[in-house]
Short mmCIF file of N, CA, C and O in Angstrom, two decimals:
data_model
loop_
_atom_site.label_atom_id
_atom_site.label_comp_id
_atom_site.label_asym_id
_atom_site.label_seq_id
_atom_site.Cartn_x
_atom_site.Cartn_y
_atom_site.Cartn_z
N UNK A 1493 -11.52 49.43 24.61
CA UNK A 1493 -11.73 49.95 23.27
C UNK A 1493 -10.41 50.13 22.55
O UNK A 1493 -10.27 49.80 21.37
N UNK A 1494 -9.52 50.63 23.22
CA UNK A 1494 -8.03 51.06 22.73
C UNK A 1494 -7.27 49.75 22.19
O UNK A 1494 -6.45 49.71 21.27
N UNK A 1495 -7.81 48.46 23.15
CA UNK A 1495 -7.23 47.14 23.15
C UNK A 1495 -7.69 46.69 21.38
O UNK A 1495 -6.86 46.48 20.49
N UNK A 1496 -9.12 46.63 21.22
CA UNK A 1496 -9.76 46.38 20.04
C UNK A 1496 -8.98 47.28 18.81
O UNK A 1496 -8.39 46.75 17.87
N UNK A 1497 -9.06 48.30 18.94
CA UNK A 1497 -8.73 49.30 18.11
C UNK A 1497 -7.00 48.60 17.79
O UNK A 1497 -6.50 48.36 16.69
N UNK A 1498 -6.60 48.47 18.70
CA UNK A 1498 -4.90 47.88 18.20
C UNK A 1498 -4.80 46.97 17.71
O UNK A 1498 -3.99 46.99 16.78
N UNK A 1499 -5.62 45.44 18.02
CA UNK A 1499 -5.75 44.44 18.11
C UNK A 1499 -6.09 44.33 16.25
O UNK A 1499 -5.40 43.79 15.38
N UNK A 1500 -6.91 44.79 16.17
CA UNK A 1500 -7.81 45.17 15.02
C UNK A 1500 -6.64 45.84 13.68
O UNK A 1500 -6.61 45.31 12.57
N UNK A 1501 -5.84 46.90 14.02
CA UNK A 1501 -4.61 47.28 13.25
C UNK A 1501 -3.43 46.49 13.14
O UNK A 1501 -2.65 46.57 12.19
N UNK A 1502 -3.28 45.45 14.46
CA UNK A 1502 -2.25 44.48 13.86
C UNK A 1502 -2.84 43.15 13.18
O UNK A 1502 -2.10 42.50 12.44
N UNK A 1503 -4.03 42.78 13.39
CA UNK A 1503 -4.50 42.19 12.45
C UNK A 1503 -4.61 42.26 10.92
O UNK A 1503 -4.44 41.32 10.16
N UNK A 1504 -4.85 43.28 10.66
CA UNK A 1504 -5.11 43.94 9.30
C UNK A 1504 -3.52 44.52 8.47
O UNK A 1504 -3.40 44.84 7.29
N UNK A 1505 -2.58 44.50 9.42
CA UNK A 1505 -1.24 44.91 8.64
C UNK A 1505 -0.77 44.03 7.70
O UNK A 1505 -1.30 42.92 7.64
N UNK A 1506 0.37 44.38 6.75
CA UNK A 1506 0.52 43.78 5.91
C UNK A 1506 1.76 42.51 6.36
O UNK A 1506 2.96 42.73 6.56
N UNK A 1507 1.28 41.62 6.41
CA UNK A 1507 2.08 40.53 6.89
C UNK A 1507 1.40 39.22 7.90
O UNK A 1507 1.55 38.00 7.94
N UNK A 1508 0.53 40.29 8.73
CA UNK A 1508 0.07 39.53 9.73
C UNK A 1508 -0.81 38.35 8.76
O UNK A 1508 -1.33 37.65 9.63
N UNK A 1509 -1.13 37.91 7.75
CA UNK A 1509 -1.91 36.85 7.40
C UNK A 1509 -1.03 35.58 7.00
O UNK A 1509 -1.37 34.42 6.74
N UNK A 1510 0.15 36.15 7.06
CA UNK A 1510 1.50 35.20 6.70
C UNK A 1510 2.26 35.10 7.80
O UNK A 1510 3.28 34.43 7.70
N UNK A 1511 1.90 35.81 9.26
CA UNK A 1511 2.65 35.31 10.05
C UNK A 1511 1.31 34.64 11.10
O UNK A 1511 1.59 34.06 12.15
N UNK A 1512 0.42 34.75 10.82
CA UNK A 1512 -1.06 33.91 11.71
C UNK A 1512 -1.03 32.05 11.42
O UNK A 1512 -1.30 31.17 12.23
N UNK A 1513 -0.58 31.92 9.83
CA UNK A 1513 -0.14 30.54 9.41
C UNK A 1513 0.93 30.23 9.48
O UNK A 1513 1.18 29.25 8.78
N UNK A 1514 1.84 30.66 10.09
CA UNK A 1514 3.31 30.30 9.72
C UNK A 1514 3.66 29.03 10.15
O UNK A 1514 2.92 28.42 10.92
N UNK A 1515 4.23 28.78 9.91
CA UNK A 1515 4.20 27.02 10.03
C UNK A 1515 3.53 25.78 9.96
O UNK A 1515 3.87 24.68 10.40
N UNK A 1516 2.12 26.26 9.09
CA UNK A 1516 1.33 25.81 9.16
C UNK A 1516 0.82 25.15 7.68
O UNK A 1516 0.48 25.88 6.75
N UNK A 1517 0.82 23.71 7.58
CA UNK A 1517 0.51 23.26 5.79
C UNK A 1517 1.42 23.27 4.89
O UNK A 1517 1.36 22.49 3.95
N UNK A 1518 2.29 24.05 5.02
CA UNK A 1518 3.50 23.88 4.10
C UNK A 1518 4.36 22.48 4.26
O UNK A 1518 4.62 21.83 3.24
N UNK A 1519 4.73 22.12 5.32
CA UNK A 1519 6.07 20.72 5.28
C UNK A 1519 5.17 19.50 5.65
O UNK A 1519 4.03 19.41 6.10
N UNK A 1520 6.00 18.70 5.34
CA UNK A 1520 5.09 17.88 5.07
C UNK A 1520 5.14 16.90 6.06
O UNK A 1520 6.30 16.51 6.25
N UNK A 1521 3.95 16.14 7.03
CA UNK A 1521 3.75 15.45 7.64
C UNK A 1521 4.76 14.38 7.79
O UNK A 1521 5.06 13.63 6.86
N UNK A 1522 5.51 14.28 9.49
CA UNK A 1522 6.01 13.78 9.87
C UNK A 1522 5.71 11.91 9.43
O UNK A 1522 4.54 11.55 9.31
N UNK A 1523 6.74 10.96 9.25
CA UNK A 1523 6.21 9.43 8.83
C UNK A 1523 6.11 8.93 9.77
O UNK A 1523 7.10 8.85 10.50
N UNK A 1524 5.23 8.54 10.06
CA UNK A 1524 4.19 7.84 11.64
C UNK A 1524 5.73 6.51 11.40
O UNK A 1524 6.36 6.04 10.46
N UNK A 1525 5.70 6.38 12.94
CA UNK A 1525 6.53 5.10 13.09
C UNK A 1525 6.50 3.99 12.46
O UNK A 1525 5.33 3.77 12.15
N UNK A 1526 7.16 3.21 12.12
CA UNK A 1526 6.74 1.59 11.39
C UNK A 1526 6.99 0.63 13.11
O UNK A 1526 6.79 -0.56 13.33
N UNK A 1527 7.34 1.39 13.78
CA UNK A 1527 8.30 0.44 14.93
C UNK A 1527 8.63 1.23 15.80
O UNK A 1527 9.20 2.27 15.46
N UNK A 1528 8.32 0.93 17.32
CA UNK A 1528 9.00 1.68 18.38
C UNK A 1528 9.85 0.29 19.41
O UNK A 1528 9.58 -0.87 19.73
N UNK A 1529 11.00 1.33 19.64
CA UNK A 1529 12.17 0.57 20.36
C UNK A 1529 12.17 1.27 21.96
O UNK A 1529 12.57 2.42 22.14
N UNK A 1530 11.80 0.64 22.75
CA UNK A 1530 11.65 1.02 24.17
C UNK A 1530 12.98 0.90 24.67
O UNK A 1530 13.54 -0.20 24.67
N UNK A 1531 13.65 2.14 25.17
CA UNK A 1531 14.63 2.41 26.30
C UNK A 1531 14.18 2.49 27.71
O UNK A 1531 13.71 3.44 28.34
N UNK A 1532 14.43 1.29 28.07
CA UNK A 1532 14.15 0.79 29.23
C UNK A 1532 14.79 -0.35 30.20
O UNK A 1532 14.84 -1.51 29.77
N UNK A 1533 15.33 -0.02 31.62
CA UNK A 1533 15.83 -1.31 32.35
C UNK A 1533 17.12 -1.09 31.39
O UNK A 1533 17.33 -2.15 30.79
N UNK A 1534 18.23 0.08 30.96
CA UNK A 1534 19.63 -0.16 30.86
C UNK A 1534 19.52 -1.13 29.16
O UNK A 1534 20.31 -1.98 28.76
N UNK A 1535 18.21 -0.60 28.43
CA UNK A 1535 18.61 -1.64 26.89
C UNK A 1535 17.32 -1.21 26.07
O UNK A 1535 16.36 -0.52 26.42
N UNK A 1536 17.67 -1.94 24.66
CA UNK A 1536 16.65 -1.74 24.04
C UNK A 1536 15.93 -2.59 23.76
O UNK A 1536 16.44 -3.67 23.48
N UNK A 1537 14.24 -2.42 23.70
CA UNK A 1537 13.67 -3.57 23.28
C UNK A 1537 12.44 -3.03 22.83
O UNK A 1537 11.61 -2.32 23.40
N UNK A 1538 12.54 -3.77 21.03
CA UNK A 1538 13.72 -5.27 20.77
C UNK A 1538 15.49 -3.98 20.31
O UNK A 1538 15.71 -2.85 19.86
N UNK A 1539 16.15 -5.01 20.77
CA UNK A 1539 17.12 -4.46 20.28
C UNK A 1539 17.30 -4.77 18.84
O UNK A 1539 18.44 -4.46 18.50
N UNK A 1540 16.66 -5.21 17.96
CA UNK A 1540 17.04 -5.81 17.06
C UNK A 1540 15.38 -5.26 16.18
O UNK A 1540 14.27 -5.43 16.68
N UNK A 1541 15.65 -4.55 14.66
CA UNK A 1541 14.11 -4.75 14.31
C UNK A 1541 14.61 -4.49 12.91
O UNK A 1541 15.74 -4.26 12.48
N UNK A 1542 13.00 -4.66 12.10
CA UNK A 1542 13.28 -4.29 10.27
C UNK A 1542 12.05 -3.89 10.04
O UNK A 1542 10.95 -4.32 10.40
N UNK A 1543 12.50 -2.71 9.14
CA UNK A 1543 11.30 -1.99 8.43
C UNK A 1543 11.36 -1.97 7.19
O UNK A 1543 12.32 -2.63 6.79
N UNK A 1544 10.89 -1.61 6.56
CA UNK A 1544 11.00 -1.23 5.00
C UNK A 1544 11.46 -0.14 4.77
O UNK A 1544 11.01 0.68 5.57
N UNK A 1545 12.55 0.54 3.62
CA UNK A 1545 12.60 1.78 3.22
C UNK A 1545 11.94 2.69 3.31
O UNK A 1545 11.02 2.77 2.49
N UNK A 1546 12.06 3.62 4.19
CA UNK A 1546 11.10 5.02 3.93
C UNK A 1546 10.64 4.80 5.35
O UNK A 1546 10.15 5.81 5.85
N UNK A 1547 10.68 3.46 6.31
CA UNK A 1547 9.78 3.77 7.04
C UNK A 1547 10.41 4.59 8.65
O UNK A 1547 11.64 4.62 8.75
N UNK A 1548 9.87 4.99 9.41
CA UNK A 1548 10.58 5.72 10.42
C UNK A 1548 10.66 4.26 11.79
O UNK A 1548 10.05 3.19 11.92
N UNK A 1549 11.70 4.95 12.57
CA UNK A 1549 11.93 3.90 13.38
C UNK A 1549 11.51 5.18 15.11
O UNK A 1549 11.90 6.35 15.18
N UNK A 1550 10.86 4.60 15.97
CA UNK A 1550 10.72 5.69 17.24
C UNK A 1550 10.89 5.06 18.40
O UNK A 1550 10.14 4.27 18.98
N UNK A 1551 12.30 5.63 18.77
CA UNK A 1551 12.99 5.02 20.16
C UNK A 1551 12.11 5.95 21.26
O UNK A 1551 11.62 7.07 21.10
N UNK A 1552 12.08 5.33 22.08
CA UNK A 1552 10.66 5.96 23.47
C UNK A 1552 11.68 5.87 24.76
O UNK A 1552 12.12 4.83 25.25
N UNK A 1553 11.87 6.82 25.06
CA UNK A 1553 13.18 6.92 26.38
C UNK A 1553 12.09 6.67 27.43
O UNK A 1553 11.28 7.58 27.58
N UNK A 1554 11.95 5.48 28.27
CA UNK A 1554 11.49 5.07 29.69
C UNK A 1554 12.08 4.60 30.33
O UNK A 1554 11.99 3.37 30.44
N UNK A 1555 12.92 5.27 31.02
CA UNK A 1555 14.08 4.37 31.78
C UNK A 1555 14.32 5.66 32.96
O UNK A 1555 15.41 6.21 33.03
N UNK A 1556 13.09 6.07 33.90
CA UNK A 1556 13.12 6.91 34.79
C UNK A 1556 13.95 8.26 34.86
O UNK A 1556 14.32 8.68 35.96
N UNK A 1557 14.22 8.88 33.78
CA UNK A 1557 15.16 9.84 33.70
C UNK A 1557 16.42 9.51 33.49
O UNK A 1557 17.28 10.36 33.74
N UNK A 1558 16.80 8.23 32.98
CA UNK A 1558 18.54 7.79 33.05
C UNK A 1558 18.80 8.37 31.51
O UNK A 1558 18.13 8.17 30.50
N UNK A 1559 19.92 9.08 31.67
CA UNK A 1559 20.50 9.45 30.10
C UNK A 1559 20.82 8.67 29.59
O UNK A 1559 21.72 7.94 30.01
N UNK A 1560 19.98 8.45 28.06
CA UNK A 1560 20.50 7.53 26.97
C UNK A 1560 20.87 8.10 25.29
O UNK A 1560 20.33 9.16 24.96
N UNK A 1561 21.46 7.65 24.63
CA UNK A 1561 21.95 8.35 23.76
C UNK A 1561 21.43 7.14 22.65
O UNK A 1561 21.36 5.95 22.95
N UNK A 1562 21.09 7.72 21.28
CA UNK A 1562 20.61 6.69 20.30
C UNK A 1562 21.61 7.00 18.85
O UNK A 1562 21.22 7.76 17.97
N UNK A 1563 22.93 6.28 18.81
CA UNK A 1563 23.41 7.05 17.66
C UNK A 1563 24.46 5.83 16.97
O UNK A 1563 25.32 5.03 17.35
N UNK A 1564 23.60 6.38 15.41
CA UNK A 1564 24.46 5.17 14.96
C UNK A 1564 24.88 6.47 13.20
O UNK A 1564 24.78 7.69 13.06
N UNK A 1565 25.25 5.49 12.37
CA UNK A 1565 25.86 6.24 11.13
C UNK A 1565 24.97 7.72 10.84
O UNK A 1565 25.77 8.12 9.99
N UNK A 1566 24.52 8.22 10.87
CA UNK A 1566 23.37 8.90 10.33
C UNK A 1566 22.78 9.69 11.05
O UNK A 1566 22.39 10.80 10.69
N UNK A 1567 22.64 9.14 12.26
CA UNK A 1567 21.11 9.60 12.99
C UNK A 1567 21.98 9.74 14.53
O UNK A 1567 23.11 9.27 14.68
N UNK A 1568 21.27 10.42 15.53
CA UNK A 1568 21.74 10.97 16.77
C UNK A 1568 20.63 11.62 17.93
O UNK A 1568 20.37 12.81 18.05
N UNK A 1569 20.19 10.76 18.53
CA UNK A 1569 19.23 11.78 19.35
C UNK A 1569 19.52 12.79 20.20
O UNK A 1569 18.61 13.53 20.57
N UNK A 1570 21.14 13.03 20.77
CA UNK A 1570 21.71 13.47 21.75
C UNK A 1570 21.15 12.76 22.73
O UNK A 1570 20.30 11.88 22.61
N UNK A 1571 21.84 13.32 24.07
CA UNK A 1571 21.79 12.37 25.29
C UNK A 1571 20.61 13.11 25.94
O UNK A 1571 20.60 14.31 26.19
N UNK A 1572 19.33 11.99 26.25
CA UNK A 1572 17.96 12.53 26.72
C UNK A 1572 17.72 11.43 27.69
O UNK A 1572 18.09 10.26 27.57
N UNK A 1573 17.08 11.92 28.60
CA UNK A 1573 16.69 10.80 29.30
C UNK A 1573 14.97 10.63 29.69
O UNK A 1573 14.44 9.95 30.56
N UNK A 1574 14.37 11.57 28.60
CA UNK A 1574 13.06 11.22 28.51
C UNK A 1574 12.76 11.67 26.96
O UNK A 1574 13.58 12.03 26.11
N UNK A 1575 11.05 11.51 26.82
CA UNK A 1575 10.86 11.33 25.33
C UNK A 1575 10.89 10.75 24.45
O UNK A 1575 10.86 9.53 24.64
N UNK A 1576 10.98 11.28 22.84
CA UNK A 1576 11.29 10.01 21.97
C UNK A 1576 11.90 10.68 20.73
O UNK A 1576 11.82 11.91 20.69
N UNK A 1577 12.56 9.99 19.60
CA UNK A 1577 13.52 10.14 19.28
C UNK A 1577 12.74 9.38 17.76
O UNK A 1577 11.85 8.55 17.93
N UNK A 1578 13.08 9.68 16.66
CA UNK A 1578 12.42 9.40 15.46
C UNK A 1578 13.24 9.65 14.43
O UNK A 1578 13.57 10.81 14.20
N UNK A 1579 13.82 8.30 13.43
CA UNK A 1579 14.37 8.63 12.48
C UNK A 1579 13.81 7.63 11.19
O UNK A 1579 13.50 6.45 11.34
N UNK A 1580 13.74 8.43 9.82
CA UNK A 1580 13.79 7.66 8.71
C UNK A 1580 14.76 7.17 8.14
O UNK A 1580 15.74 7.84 7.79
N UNK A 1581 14.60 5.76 7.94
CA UNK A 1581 15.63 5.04 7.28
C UNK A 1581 15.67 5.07 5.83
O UNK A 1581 14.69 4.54 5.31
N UNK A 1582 16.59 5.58 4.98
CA UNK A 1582 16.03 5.83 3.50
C UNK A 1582 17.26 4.62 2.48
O UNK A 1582 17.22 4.31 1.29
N UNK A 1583 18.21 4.23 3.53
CA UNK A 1583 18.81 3.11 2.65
C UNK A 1583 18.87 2.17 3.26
O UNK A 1583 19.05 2.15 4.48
N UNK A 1584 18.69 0.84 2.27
CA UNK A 1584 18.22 -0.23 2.39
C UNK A 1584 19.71 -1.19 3.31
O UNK A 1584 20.86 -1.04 2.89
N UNK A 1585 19.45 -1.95 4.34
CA UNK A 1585 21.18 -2.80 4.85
C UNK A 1585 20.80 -2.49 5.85
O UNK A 1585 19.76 -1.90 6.15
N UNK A 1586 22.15 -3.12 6.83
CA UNK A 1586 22.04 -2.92 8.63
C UNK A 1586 22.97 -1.84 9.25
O UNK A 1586 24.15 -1.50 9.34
N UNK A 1587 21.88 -1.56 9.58
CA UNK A 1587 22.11 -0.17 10.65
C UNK A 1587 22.37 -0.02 12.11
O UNK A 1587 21.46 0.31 12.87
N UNK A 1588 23.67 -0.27 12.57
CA UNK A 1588 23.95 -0.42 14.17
C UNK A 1588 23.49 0.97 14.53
O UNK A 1588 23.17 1.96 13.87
N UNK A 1589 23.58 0.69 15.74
CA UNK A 1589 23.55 1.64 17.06
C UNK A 1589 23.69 1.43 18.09
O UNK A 1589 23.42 0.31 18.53
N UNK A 1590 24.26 2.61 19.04
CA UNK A 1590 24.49 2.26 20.31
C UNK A 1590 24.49 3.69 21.54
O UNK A 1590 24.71 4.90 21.48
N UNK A 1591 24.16 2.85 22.44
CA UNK A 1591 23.86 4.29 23.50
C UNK A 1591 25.53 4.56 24.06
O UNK A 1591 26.30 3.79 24.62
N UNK A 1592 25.69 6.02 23.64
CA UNK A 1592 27.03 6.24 23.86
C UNK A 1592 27.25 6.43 25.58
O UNK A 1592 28.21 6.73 26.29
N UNK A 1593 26.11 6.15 25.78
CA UNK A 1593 26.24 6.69 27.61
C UNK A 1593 26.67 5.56 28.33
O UNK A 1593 27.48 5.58 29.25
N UNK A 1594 25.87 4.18 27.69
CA UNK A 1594 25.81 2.71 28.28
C UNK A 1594 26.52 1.79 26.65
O UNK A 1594 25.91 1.45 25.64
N UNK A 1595 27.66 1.68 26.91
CA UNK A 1595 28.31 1.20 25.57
C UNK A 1595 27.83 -0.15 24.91
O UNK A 1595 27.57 -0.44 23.74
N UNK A 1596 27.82 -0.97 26.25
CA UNK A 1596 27.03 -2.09 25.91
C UNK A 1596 25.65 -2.29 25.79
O UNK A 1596 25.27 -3.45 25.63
N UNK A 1597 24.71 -1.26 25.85
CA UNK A 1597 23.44 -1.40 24.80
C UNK A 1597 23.72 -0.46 23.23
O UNK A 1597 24.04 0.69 22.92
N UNK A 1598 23.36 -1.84 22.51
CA UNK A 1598 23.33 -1.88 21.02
C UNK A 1598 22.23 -2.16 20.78
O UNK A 1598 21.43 -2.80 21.45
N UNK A 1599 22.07 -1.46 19.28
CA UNK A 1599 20.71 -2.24 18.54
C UNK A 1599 21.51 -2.30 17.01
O UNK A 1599 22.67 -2.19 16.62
N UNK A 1600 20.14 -2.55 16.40
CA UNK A 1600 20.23 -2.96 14.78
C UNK A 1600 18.54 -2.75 14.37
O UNK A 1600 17.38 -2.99 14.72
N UNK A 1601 19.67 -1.94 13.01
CA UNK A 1601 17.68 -1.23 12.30
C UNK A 1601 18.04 -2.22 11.28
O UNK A 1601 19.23 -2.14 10.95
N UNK A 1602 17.29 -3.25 10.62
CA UNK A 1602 17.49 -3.59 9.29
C UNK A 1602 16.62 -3.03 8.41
O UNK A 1602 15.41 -3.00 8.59
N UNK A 1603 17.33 -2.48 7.21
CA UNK A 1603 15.94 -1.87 6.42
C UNK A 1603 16.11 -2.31 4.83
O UNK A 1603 17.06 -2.27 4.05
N UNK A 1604 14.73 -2.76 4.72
CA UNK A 1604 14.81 -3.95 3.63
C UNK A 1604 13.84 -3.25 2.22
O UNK A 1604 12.76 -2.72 2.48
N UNK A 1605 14.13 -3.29 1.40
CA UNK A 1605 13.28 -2.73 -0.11
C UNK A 1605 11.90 -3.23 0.23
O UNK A 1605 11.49 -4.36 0.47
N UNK A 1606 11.26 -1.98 0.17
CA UNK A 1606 9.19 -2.58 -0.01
C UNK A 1606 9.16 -3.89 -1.01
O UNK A 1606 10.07 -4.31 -1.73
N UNK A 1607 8.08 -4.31 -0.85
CA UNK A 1607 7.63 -5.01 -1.50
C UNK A 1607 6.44 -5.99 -1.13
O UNK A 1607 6.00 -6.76 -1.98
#
């Protein structure tokens, strides 16, 4: 009863209806991938891809726990060796990258005006 009775007063305080949603509806939906780049086997593949402006690019770390790093002008996943890693490209040209862990895997985002 004591549980209800509390339960019931922090519900009803002034705040709790703004901290029950908090984070919730306000920002705005993550941009679903245009393209995923598999880290895997020591590389990327494709190492090489193009999206259109605006669209997001999602590197997928599968490479059994080996630390890989995704970082080129802009963007940086830090060094992870699982998961995935998601960035929007918002200007148009070529975009290197490279795993700072394994120097010799590179990629390239090209990102080209909609149309």
């Amino acid at each position: 009863m004591r549980r209800r009775a509390l339960l019931g007063a922090l519900l009803t305080a002034p705040g709790a209806a703004a901290a029950a949603s908090c984070g919730r509806g306000s920002a705005a939906a993550p941009v679903p991938p245009a393209v995923s780049v598999v880290v895997r086997n020591i590389a990327f593949d494709p190492a090489e891809v193009e999206v259109r402006r605006g669209d997001a690019v999602e590197w997928v770390f599968d490479d059994g726990g080996i630390l890989h790093q995704v970082r080129g002008d802009g963007f940086d996943s830090g060094v992870v060796g699982a998961g995935t890693f998601r960035h929007t490209f918002t200007a148009a040209g070529e975009h290197p990258y490279v795993c700072s862990v394994h120097p010799h895997m590179t990629g390239v985002v090209r990102v080209v005006d909609g149309g």
